[in-house]
Structure formats: C-alpha cells, structure tokens
Amino acid sequence: MSTLLTPSALDAMRQRPDVVVLDVQYELGGTPSAQLYAAGHLPGAAPVDLDSVLAGPPGAGGRHPLPDPEVLQEGLRAAGVRAESTVVVYDQRTSLSAARAWWVLRWAGVEDVRVLDGGLSAWRDAGLPVSTEPDPVEPGDVVVRPGSLPVLDADGAARVAQEGLLLDARTPERFRGESEPIDPVAGHVPGATNLPMGELVRPDGRLLPPEELRERLHALGLHASDATPVGTYCGSGVTAAHTALALAEIEVTAVPYIGSWSEWVSDPERPVATGA
C-alpha cells in the first residue's frame, strides 16, 4: 500500500476521529515554521516543528540528529497524536520535511503514518479550504518507542557504501565536492552513489510515479528484489528520509544515516571522497 495520499483521499478521511493531520512546513534558514503555519494550513492540522520536535539540537551528531524521545513524545501529544491514530503529515510542496516526520514517527513506534503528496500546494490546487486561524487540539496520549526502525551510524554508512548501495541525496556539485555551502568539508562518503533528491520529484513537488522511480533505481544497478542493503544520507538527515520515502513506494527498504554528511565530517579521521 502506498504511503502517499492525494488531496481528495485526505479530504475524505480527515473527519475520522482517529485521523490526526500534522503541519510540518519548514524552510532551512528561511521563514520560521510557525509563520508558515499561520500563513496557511489545512483546517484542523496541528503544527509540529522540525527543528525542536523532530530533531535534537545540532552538534557532534549532525545538524538534525535524532530527537530526544521525551521531547518528541511531548510534541506529538501536544499535536493530538494518540496511540491508535492514523497520522498524516504534509509540508509546503515537496514532502521533504514531511518525509522526515514520516520516518521519525515510525522510528518512534507510530505505525500508521501517511504523507500528503504535493503538500499544501497540491491541497490548494485541488480547491480545498485553507485556514489561517489556529485550531484547538485535544492532547494525545501516544507513547514513543524509540528504535522501532533501524538507523545507520557513521560506521554503518561506511559499511553499506562498500557492501551495498549508499545513496547521497545532495546535488551533484556537493556530492563531487565542487561546492559546499553549509558544511566545513566538501565531498562524499567513499563508495556512495549520488541520487539527487530533485530527480525523484515532479515539477509540482509530487513524487515521481513508481515506474519512474524504479527506472532511477535500475539505472544504479539495483532492483526491488535484490537483497542489497540500501542506505541514504544527505547533508543533515532530512533529505535522506525523503529518499527513503521514495524507495518505500517501490518496496525497497532503505535505512537512513541520520547524522549524514554534517556528522561524517565532524570527525577529521573519517575519509572523504571527491569527484564523480
């Protein structure tokens, strides 16, 4: 079953009492999430901040490390998530931050998490209502169970790069080490393969259809039936979750390296590769 929902499918199910919709709009270094939510959100959606709820403080573990379980649980309960909830997450358009929420919630033991494909933009394009008023939320009772999904550390990422397929979701320029606007060292994990996030989405921000996603994967020499271990990483562990979401749509299980490049380069002893 696809994780993705169309606007019409979500509109049909959002009145169910077990459905909780979370707004995870996010801009790296741009408009704060609270302002994005205030400017427009799905009626009834509760805001969840990526930086403070879906990630821990930046540091040696990278710019967006795993969140503290207690902080995550408090944030999800404040957003109305209950033990039996079906949770739907969305962002502005590309499902980039929504995918991070999708992965983190499942890592935390929330089993039924869906993503609005195309986000708020697709919702607007479908002619569905948008709210600019805060919505009252009845607190939830979800219990976070961290570790419900596997995650790669630096050693695990290095191993997957050598024994399987470690996908780097950054732009080709950053992968090759020609440009690095954020982290102190340019390059990539030795043995990694570049699959830029932009190649997995349509111009309107929705994920490519499954047949095109399979073509992208086949071009890298991997088929869904393979037993090859697959890992994903990016700059800080957000886009890595987006790649994992795309692969899940074609029944390929990928394990994110959440620390990603920002953690990798925090240790000067770790090797760095450049070029294609």
PDB file of C-alpha atoms in Angstrom:
ATOM      1  CA  MET A   1       0.000   0.000   0.000  1.00  0.00           C
ATOM      2  CA  SER A   2       1.258   3.452  -0.908  1.00  0.00           C
ATOM      3  CA  THR A   3       2.185   5.827   1.906  1.00  0.00           C
ATOM      4  CA  LEU A   4       1.111   8.763  -0.237  1.00  0.00           C
ATOM      5  CA  LEU A   5      -2.314  10.395  -0.166  1.00  0.00           C
ATOM      6  CA  THR A   6      -3.934  12.602  -2.771  1.00  0.00           C
ATOM      7  CA  PRO A   7      -5.762  15.721  -1.563  1.00  0.00           C
ATOM      8  CA  SER A   8      -9.146  14.141  -2.349  1.00  0.00           C
ATOM      9  CA  ALA A   9      -8.254  10.990  -0.411  1.00  0.00           C
ATOM     10  CA  LEU A  10      -7.184  13.010   2.617  1.00  0.00           C
ATOM     11  CA  ASP A  11     -10.271  15.225   2.396  1.00  0.00           C
ATOM     12  CA  ALA A  12     -12.436  12.105   2.513  1.00  0.00           C
ATOM     13  CA  MET A  13     -10.725  10.694   5.595  1.00  0.00           C
ATOM     14  CA  ARG A  14      -9.770  13.727   7.675  1.00  0.00           C
ATOM     15  CA  GLN A  15     -13.102  13.852   9.535  1.00  0.00           C
ATOM     16  CA  ARG A  16     -12.461  10.422  11.025  1.00  0.00           C
ATOM     17  CA  PRO A  17     -11.819  10.737  14.769  1.00  0.00           C
ATOM     18  CA  ASP A  18      -8.687   8.582  14.555  1.00  0.00           C
ATOM     19  CA  VAL A  19      -7.020  10.764  11.868  1.00  0.00           C
ATOM     20  CA  VAL A  20      -4.538  13.397  13.041  1.00  0.00           C
ATOM     21  CA  VAL A  21      -3.075  15.811  10.479  1.00  0.00           C
ATOM     22  CA  LEU A  22       0.304  17.393  11.252  1.00  0.00           C
ATOM     23  CA  ASP A  23       1.652  20.507   9.557  1.00  0.00           C
ATOM     24  CA  VAL A  24       5.450  20.248   9.248  1.00  0.00           C
ATOM     25  CA  GLN A  25       6.109  23.133   6.862  1.00  0.00           C
ATOM     26  CA  TYR A  26       9.773  24.063   7.034  1.00  0.00           C
ATOM     27  CA  GLU A  27      12.353  26.302   5.369  1.00  0.00           C
ATOM     28  CA  LEU A  28      16.032  25.822   6.120  1.00  0.00           C
ATOM     29  CA  GLY A  29      17.220  29.217   7.298  1.00  0.00           C
ATOM     30  CA  GLY A  30      14.053  30.865   5.951  1.00  0.00           C
ATOM     31  CA  THR A  31      10.597  31.723   7.259  1.00  0.00           C
ATOM     32  CA  PRO A  32      10.007  30.121  10.676  1.00  0.00           C
ATOM     33  CA  SER A  33       7.624  27.168  10.667  1.00  0.00           C
ATOM     34  CA  ALA A  34       5.178  28.960  12.979  1.00  0.00           C
ATOM     35  CA  GLN A  35       4.829  31.772  10.431  1.00  0.00           C
ATOM     36  CA  LEU A  36       4.339  29.306   7.565  1.00  0.00           C
ATOM     37  CA  TYR A  37       1.578  27.636   9.570  1.00  0.00           C
ATOM     38  CA  ALA A  38      -0.066  30.964  10.374  1.00  0.00           C
ATOM     39  CA  ALA A  39       0.004  31.980   6.711  1.00  0.00           C
ATOM     40  CA  GLY A  40      -1.973  28.913   5.687  1.00  0.00           C
ATOM     41  CA  HIS A  41      -2.585  25.332   6.739  1.00  0.00           C
ATOM     42  CA  LEU A  42      -5.094  22.525   6.393  1.00  0.00           C
ATOM     43  CA  PRO A  43      -8.119  23.109   8.631  1.00  0.00           C
ATOM     44  CA  GLY A  44      -7.693  21.081  11.802  1.00  0.00           C
ATOM     45  CA  ALA A  45      -3.970  20.457  11.306  1.00  0.00           C
ATOM     46  CA  ALA A  46      -1.629  20.891  14.250  1.00  0.00           C
ATOM     47  CA  PRO A  47       1.865  22.349  13.785  1.00  0.00           C
ATOM     48  CA  VAL A  48       4.945  20.268  14.593  1.00  0.00           C
ATOM     49  CA  ASP A  49       8.332  21.967  14.381  1.00  0.00           C
ATOM     50  CA  LEU A  50      11.100  20.037  12.660  1.00  0.00           C
ATOM     51  CA  ASP A  51      13.999  21.698  14.492  1.00  0.00           C
ATOM     52  CA  SER A  52      12.633  21.454  18.037  1.00  0.00           C
ATOM     53  CA  VAL A  53      10.444  18.311  17.904  1.00  0.00           C
ATOM     54  CA  LEU A  54      11.577  16.094  15.029  1.00  0.00           C
ATOM     55  CA  ALA A  55      15.299  16.640  15.660  1.00  0.00           C
ATOM     56  CA  GLY A  56      17.649  17.139  18.550  1.00  0.00           C
ATOM     57  CA  PRO A  57      19.966  20.135  18.972  1.00  0.00           C
ATOM     58  CA  PRO A  58      22.737  20.352  16.359  1.00  0.00           C
ATOM     59  CA  GLY A  59      26.154  19.153  17.458  1.00  0.00           C
ATOM     60  CA  ALA A  60      28.507  16.227  17.046  1.00  0.00           C
ATOM     61  CA  GLY A  61      25.562  14.117  15.859  1.00  0.00           C
ATOM     62  CA  GLY A  62      24.926  16.456  12.923  1.00  0.00           C
ATOM     63  CA  ARG A  63      22.622  19.380  12.249  1.00  0.00           C
ATOM     64  CA  HIS A  64      19.419  17.356  12.621  1.00  0.00           C
ATOM     65  CA  PRO A  65      20.179  14.380  14.878  1.00  0.00           C
ATOM     66  CA  LEU A  66      17.526  12.093  16.288  1.00  0.00           C
ATOM     67  CA  PRO A  67      15.190  13.839  18.728  1.00  0.00           C
ATOM     68  CA  ASP A  68      15.144  13.210  22.435  1.00  0.00           C
ATOM     69  CA  PRO A  69      12.314  10.690  22.907  1.00  0.00           C
ATOM     70  CA  GLU A  70      10.724  12.656  25.748  1.00  0.00           C
ATOM     71  CA  VAL A  71      10.752  15.870  23.734  1.00  0.00           C
ATOM     72  CA  LEU A  72       9.294  14.059  20.736  1.00  0.00           C
ATOM     73  CA  GLN A  73       6.574  12.443  22.841  1.00  0.00           C
ATOM     74  CA  GLU A  74       5.627  15.775  24.393  1.00  0.00           C
ATOM     75  CA  GLY A  75       5.458  17.433  20.971  1.00  0.00           C
ATOM     76  CA  LEU A  76       3.339  14.681  19.443  1.00  0.00           C
ATOM     77  CA  ARG A  77       0.952  14.620  22.382  1.00  0.00           C
ATOM     78  CA  ALA A  78       0.580  18.397  22.153  1.00  0.00           C
ATOM     79  CA  ALA A  79      -0.352  17.904  18.492  1.00  0.00           C
ATOM     80  CA  GLY A  80      -3.068  15.428  19.436  1.00  0.00           C
ATOM     81  CA  VAL A  81      -1.408  12.149  18.433  1.00  0.00           C
ATOM     82  CA  ARG A  82      -2.906   9.171  20.242  1.00  0.00           C
ATOM     83  CA  ALA A  83      -1.873   5.537  20.440  1.00  0.00           C
ATOM     84  CA  GLU A  84      -4.411   4.480  17.817  1.00  0.00           C
ATOM     85  CA  SER A  85      -4.025   7.496  15.497  1.00  0.00           C
ATOM     86  CA  THR A  86      -3.585   7.410  11.770  1.00  0.00           C
ATOM     87  CA  VAL A  87      -1.200  10.319  11.272  1.00  0.00           C
ATOM     88  CA  VAL A  88      -0.998  12.330   8.054  1.00  0.00           C
ATOM     89  CA  VAL A  89       1.934  14.717   7.582  1.00  0.00           C
ATOM     90  CA  TYR A  90       2.451  17.419   4.987  1.00  0.00           C
ATOM     91  CA  ASP A  91       4.681  20.374   4.176  1.00  0.00           C
ATOM     92  CA  GLN A  92       4.569  23.127   1.578  1.00  0.00           C
ATOM     93  CA  ARG A  93       5.124  21.065  -1.555  1.00  0.00           C
ATOM     94  CA  THR A  94       7.961  18.559  -1.948  1.00  0.00           C
ATOM     95  CA  SER A  95       7.321  16.350   1.118  1.00  0.00           C
ATOM     96  CA  LEU A  96      10.916  16.974   2.181  1.00  0.00           C
ATOM     97  CA  SER A  97      10.183  17.828   5.812  1.00  0.00           C
ATOM     98  CA  ALA A  98       7.043  15.666   5.724  1.00  0.00           C
ATOM     99  CA  ALA A  99       9.244  12.670   4.897  1.00  0.00           C
ATOM    100  CA  ARG A 100      11.424  13.449   7.901  1.00  0.00           C
ATOM    101  CA  ALA A 101       8.272  13.439  10.055  1.00  0.00           C
ATOM    102  CA  TRP A 102       7.093  10.202   8.395  1.00  0.00           C
ATOM    103  CA  TRP A 103      10.381   8.490   9.208  1.00  0.00           C
ATOM    104  CA  VAL A 104      10.836   9.867  12.742  1.00  0.00           C
ATOM    105  CA  LEU A 105       7.294   8.963  13.784  1.00  0.00           C
ATOM    106  CA  ARG A 106       7.734   5.400  12.556  1.00  0.00           C
ATOM    107  CA  TRP A 107      11.134   5.213  14.288  1.00  0.00           C
ATOM    108  CA  ALA A 108       9.229   6.274  17.408  1.00  0.00           C
ATOM    109  CA  GLY A 109       6.713   3.444  17.039  1.00  0.00           C
ATOM    110  CA  VAL A 110       3.800   5.251  15.374  1.00  0.00           C
ATOM    111  CA  GLU A 111       2.740   2.586  12.916  1.00  0.00           C
ATOM    112  CA  ASP A 112       0.279   4.274  10.562  1.00  0.00           C
ATOM    113  CA  VAL A 113       1.836   7.407   9.067  1.00  0.00           C
ATOM    114  CA  ARG A 114       0.818   8.798   5.666  1.00  0.00           C
ATOM    115  CA  VAL A 115       2.119  11.690   3.568  1.00  0.00           C
ATOM    116  CA  LEU A 116       0.055  14.206   1.584  1.00  0.00           C
ATOM    117  CA  ASP A 117       1.772  14.042  -1.806  1.00  0.00           C
ATOM    118  CA  GLY A 118       2.417  17.563  -3.056  1.00  0.00           C
ATOM    119  CA  GLY A 119       1.702  19.074   0.333  1.00  0.00           C
ATOM    120  CA  LEU A 120      -0.201  22.279   0.917  1.00  0.00           C
ATOM    121  CA  SER A 121       0.370  23.311  -2.701  1.00  0.00           C
ATOM    122  CA  ALA A 122      -1.480  20.258  -4.017  1.00  0.00           C
ATOM    123  CA  TRP A 123      -4.248  20.845  -1.459  1.00  0.00           C
ATOM    124  CA  ARG A 124      -4.710  24.422  -2.671  1.00  0.00           C
ATOM    125  CA  ASP A 125      -4.594  23.352  -6.321  1.00  0.00           C
ATOM    126  CA  ALA A 126      -7.434  20.915  -5.613  1.00  0.00           C
ATOM    127  CA  GLY A 127      -9.586  23.836  -4.481  1.00  0.00           C
ATOM    128  CA  LEU A 128      -9.785  22.635  -0.885  1.00  0.00           C
ATOM    129  CA  PRO A 129     -10.066  25.030   2.078  1.00  0.00           C
ATOM    130  CA  VAL A 130      -7.076  26.560   3.822  1.00  0.00           C
ATOM    131  CA  SER A 131      -7.129  28.059   7.308  1.00  0.00           C
ATOM    132  CA  THR A 132      -5.095  30.900   8.780  1.00  0.00           C
ATOM    133  CA  GLU A 133      -6.510  30.504  12.279  1.00  0.00           C
ATOM    134  CA  PRO A 134      -5.053  28.258  14.992  1.00  0.00           C
ATOM    135  CA  ASP A 135      -7.091  25.136  15.573  1.00  0.00           C
ATOM    136  CA  PRO A 136      -7.866  23.754  19.058  1.00  0.00           C
ATOM    137  CA  VAL A 137      -6.175  20.423  19.729  1.00  0.00           C
ATOM    138  CA  GLU A 138      -7.172  17.795  22.244  1.00  0.00           C
ATOM    139  CA  PRO A 139      -3.934  16.449  23.738  1.00  0.00           C
ATOM    140  CA  GLY A 140      -2.958  12.929  22.747  1.00  0.00           C
ATOM    141  CA  ASP A 141      -1.573  10.013  24.721  1.00  0.00           C
ATOM    142  CA  VAL A 142       0.934   8.469  22.299  1.00  0.00           C
ATOM    143  CA  VAL A 143       3.845   6.632  23.897  1.00  0.00           C
ATOM    144  CA  VAL A 144       7.082   6.972  21.960  1.00  0.00           C
ATOM    145  CA  ARG A 145       9.072   3.769  21.440  1.00  0.00           C
ATOM    146  CA  PRO A 146      12.421   4.900  20.001  1.00  0.00           C
ATOM    147  CA  GLY A 147      14.316   2.430  17.873  1.00  0.00           C
ATOM    148  CA  SER A 148      11.241   0.954  16.186  1.00  0.00           C
ATOM    149  CA  LEU A 149      13.117   1.396  12.886  1.00  0.00           C
ATOM    150  CA  PRO A 150      16.833   0.803  12.296  1.00  0.00           C
ATOM    151  CA  VAL A 151      19.141   3.745  11.667  1.00  0.00           C
ATOM    152  CA  LEU A 152      22.703   3.900  10.363  1.00  0.00           C
ATOM    153  CA  ASP A 153      25.580   5.437  12.253  1.00  0.00           C
ATOM    154  CA  ALA A 154      28.817   6.517  10.553  1.00  0.00           C
ATOM    155  CA  ASP A 155      30.350   3.033  10.681  1.00  0.00           C
ATOM    156  CA  GLY A 156      27.148   1.508   9.326  1.00  0.00           C
ATOM    157  CA  ALA A 157      27.023   4.031   6.494  1.00  0.00           C
ATOM    158  CA  ALA A 158      30.610   3.238   5.540  1.00  0.00           C
ATOM    159  CA  ARG A 159      29.812  -0.471   5.545  1.00  0.00           C
ATOM    160  CA  VAL A 160      26.724  -0.046   3.348  1.00  0.00           C
ATOM    161  CA  ALA A 161      28.760   2.089   0.923  1.00  0.00           C
ATOM    162  CA  GLN A 162      31.170  -0.811   0.466  1.00  0.00           C
ATOM    163  CA  GLU A 163      28.798  -3.780   0.673  1.00  0.00           C
ATOM    164  CA  GLY A 164      25.562  -2.346  -0.735  1.00  0.00           C
ATOM    165  CA  LEU A 165      24.252   0.964  -2.032  1.00  0.00           C
ATOM    166  CA  LEU A 166      24.605   4.177  -0.040  1.00  0.00           C
ATOM    167  CA  LEU A 167      22.627   6.915  -1.767  1.00  0.00           C
ATOM    168  CA  ASP A 168      23.678  10.547  -1.360  1.00  0.00           C
ATOM    169  CA  ALA A 169      20.633  12.796  -1.908  1.00  0.00           C
ATOM    170  CA  ARG A 170      22.551  16.075  -2.269  1.00  0.00           C
ATOM    171  CA  THR A 171      23.119  17.969  -5.502  1.00  0.00           C
ATOM    172  CA  PRO A 172      25.805  16.629  -7.862  1.00  0.00           C
ATOM    173  CA  GLU A 173      28.010  19.657  -7.136  1.00  0.00           C
ATOM    174  CA  ARG A 174      28.013  18.965  -3.413  1.00  0.00           C
ATOM    175  CA  PHE A 175      28.498  15.244  -3.955  1.00  0.00           C
ATOM    176  CA  ARG A 176      31.537  15.838  -6.172  1.00  0.00           C
ATOM    177  CA  GLY A 177      32.975  18.301  -3.674  1.00  0.00           C
ATOM    178  CA  GLU A 178      32.835  21.246  -6.058  1.00  0.00           C
ATOM    179  CA  SER A 179      30.535  23.255  -3.798  1.00  0.00           C
ATOM    180  CA  GLU A 180      29.713  23.059  -0.104  1.00  0.00           C
ATOM    181  CA  PRO A 181      27.601  25.970   1.156  1.00  0.00           C
ATOM    182  CA  ILE A 182      26.873  24.596   4.618  1.00  0.00           C
ATOM    183  CA  ASP A 183      29.367  22.065   5.968  1.00  0.00           C
ATOM    184  CA  PRO A 184      33.082  22.731   6.610  1.00  0.00           C
ATOM    185  CA  VAL A 185      34.328  19.943   4.314  1.00  0.00           C
ATOM    186  CA  ALA A 186      33.249  19.195   0.739  1.00  0.00           C
ATOM    187  CA  GLY A 187      32.907  15.740  -0.791  1.00  0.00           C
ATOM    188  CA  HIS A 188      31.090  12.500  -0.045  1.00  0.00           C
ATOM    189  CA  VAL A 189      31.338   9.216   1.829  1.00  0.00           C
ATOM    190  CA  PRO A 190      33.723   6.953  -0.110  1.00  0.00           C
ATOM    191  CA  GLY A 191      31.767   4.405  -2.130  1.00  0.00           C
ATOM    192  CA  ALA A 192      28.499   6.368  -2.038  1.00  0.00           C
ATOM    193  CA  THR A 193      26.326   6.888  -5.116  1.00  0.00           C
ATOM    194  CA  ASN A 194      24.689  10.193  -5.970  1.00  0.00           C
ATOM    195  CA  LEU A 195      20.890  10.222  -6.390  1.00  0.00           C
ATOM    196  CA  PRO A 196      19.830  13.874  -6.059  1.00  0.00           C
ATOM    197  CA  MET A 197      16.505  14.475  -4.387  1.00  0.00           C
ATOM    198  CA  GLY A 198      15.452  16.676  -7.289  1.00  0.00           C
ATOM    199  CA  GLU A 199      15.451  13.660  -9.596  1.00  0.00           C
ATOM    200  CA  LEU A 200      12.738  11.975  -7.536  1.00  0.00           C
ATOM    201  CA  VAL A 201      10.050  14.636  -7.730  1.00  0.00           C
ATOM    202  CA  ARG A 202       7.866  16.091 -10.450  1.00  0.00           C
ATOM    203  CA  PRO A 203       7.817  19.838 -11.205  1.00  0.00           C
ATOM    204  CA  ASP A 204       4.770  20.241  -8.940  1.00  0.00           C
ATOM    205  CA  GLY A 205       6.592  18.688  -5.983  1.00  0.00           C
ATOM    206  CA  ARG A 206       4.882  15.300  -6.013  1.00  0.00           C
ATOM    207  CA  LEU A 207       6.965  12.142  -6.061  1.00  0.00           C
ATOM    208  CA  LEU A 208       7.570  10.521  -9.414  1.00  0.00           C
ATOM    209  CA  PRO A 209       5.234   7.628 -10.228  1.00  0.00           C
ATOM    210  CA  PRO A 210       6.531   4.194  -9.164  1.00  0.00           C
ATOM    211  CA  GLU A 211       7.564   3.131 -12.664  1.00  0.00           C
ATOM    212  CA  GLU A 212       9.855   6.165 -12.986  1.00  0.00           C
ATOM    213  CA  LEU A 213      11.273   5.659  -9.501  1.00  0.00           C
ATOM    214  CA  ARG A 214      12.101   2.075 -10.489  1.00  0.00           C
ATOM    215  CA  GLU A 215      13.867   3.337 -13.594  1.00  0.00           C
ATOM    216  CA  ARG A 216      16.036   5.615 -11.460  1.00  0.00           C
ATOM    217  CA  LEU A 217      16.943   2.711  -9.208  1.00  0.00           C
ATOM    218  CA  HIS A 218      17.548   0.315 -12.084  1.00  0.00           C
ATOM    219  CA  ALA A 219      19.932   2.847 -13.607  1.00  0.00           C
ATOM    220  CA  LEU A 220      22.003   2.486 -10.437  1.00  0.00           C
ATOM    221  CA  GLY A 221      22.022  -1.292 -10.812  1.00  0.00           C
ATOM    222  CA  LEU A 222      19.517  -2.079  -8.056  1.00  0.00           C
ATOM    223  CA  HIS A 223      16.213  -3.925  -8.345  1.00  0.00           C
ATOM    224  CA  ALA A 224      13.491  -4.218  -5.705  1.00  0.00           C
ATOM    225  CA  SER A 225      14.027  -7.970  -5.486  1.00  0.00           C
ATOM    226  CA  ASP A 226      17.708  -7.600  -4.624  1.00  0.00           C
ATOM    227  CA  ALA A 227      18.955  -8.352  -1.127  1.00  0.00           C
ATOM    228  CA  THR A 228      21.451  -5.500  -1.412  1.00  0.00           C
ATOM    229  CA  PRO A 229      21.499  -3.319   1.723  1.00  0.00           C
ATOM    230  CA  VAL A 230      20.468   0.245   0.908  1.00  0.00           C
ATOM    231  CA  GLY A 231      21.238   3.343   2.955  1.00  0.00           C
ATOM    232  CA  THR A 232      20.508   7.025   2.405  1.00  0.00           C
ATOM    233  CA  TYR A 233      22.170  10.219   3.557  1.00  0.00           C
ATOM    234  CA  CYS A 234      22.268  13.908   2.748  1.00  0.00           C
ATOM    235  CA  GLY A 235      23.589  16.997   4.497  1.00  0.00           C
ATOM    236  CA  SER A 236      21.780  16.694   7.823  1.00  0.00           C
ATOM    237  CA  GLY A 237      19.379  13.739   7.707  1.00  0.00           C
ATOM    238  CA  VAL A 238      16.245  15.417   6.340  1.00  0.00           C
ATOM    239  CA  THR A 239      16.538  14.711   2.618  1.00  0.00           C
ATOM    240  CA  ALA A 240      17.802  11.218   3.479  1.00  0.00           C
ATOM    241  CA  ALA A 241      14.317  10.464   4.833  1.00  0.00           C
ATOM    242  CA  HIS A 242      12.786  11.750   1.601  1.00  0.00           C
ATOM    243  CA  THR A 243      14.872   9.267  -0.411  1.00  0.00           C
ATOM    244  CA  ALA A 244      13.781   6.501   1.964  1.00  0.00           C
ATOM    245  CA  LEU A 245      10.147   7.502   1.390  1.00  0.00           C
ATOM    246  CA  ALA A 246      10.582   7.403  -2.390  1.00  0.00           C
ATOM    247  CA  LEU A 247      12.179   3.957  -2.216  1.00  0.00           C
ATOM    248  CA  ALA A 248       9.440   2.686   0.074  1.00  0.00           C
ATOM    249  CA  GLU A 249       6.969   3.496  -2.698  1.00  0.00           C
ATOM    250  CA  ILE A 250       8.660   0.845  -4.832  1.00  0.00           C
ATOM    251  CA  GLU A 251       9.035  -1.621  -1.958  1.00  0.00           C
ATOM    252  CA  VAL A 252      12.726  -1.015  -1.347  1.00  0.00           C
ATOM    253  CA  THR A 253      13.652  -0.661   2.321  1.00  0.00           C
ATOM    254  CA  ALA A 254      16.349   1.945   2.866  1.00  0.00           C
ATOM    255  CA  VAL A 255      17.933   2.800   6.206  1.00  0.00           C
ATOM    256  CA  PRO A 256      18.826   6.487   6.678  1.00  0.00           C
ATOM    257  CA  TYR A 257      22.118   7.699   8.072  1.00  0.00           C
ATOM    258  CA  ILE A 258      20.520  10.445  10.150  1.00  0.00           C
ATOM    259  CA  GLY A 259      23.795  12.129  11.110  1.00  0.00           C
ATOM    260  CA  SER A 260      24.598  12.360   7.394  1.00  0.00           C
ATOM    261  CA  TRP A 261      27.403  14.489   5.993  1.00  0.00           C
ATOM    262  CA  SER A 262      27.254  17.034   8.824  1.00  0.00           C
ATOM    263  CA  GLU A 263      28.131  14.275  11.297  1.00  0.00           C
ATOM    264  CA  TRP A 264      30.546  12.465   8.975  1.00  0.00           C
ATOM    265  CA  VAL A 265      32.848  15.479   8.652  1.00  0.00           C
ATOM    266  CA  SER A 266      32.784  16.209  12.385  1.00  0.00           C
ATOM    267  CA  ASP A 267      35.495  13.545  12.740  1.00  0.00           C
ATOM    268  CA  PRO A 268      38.622  14.515  10.763  1.00  0.00           C
ATOM    269  CA  GLU A 269      39.735  10.874  10.779  1.00  0.00           C
ATOM    270  CA  ARG A 270      36.879   9.830   8.501  1.00  0.00           C
ATOM    271  CA  PRO A 271      37.846   9.617   4.818  1.00  0.00           C
ATOM    272  CA  VAL A 272      36.370  11.986   2.265  1.00  0.00           C
ATOM    273  CA  ALA A 273      35.976  11.307  -1.449  1.00  0.00           C
ATOM    274  CA  THR A 274      35.564  13.874  -4.231  1.00  0.00           C
ATOM    275  CA  GLY A 275      34.698  13.715  -7.882  1.00  0.00           C
ATOM    276  CA  ALA A 276      32.129  11.527  -9.578  1.00  0.00           C
TER     277      ALA A 276
END
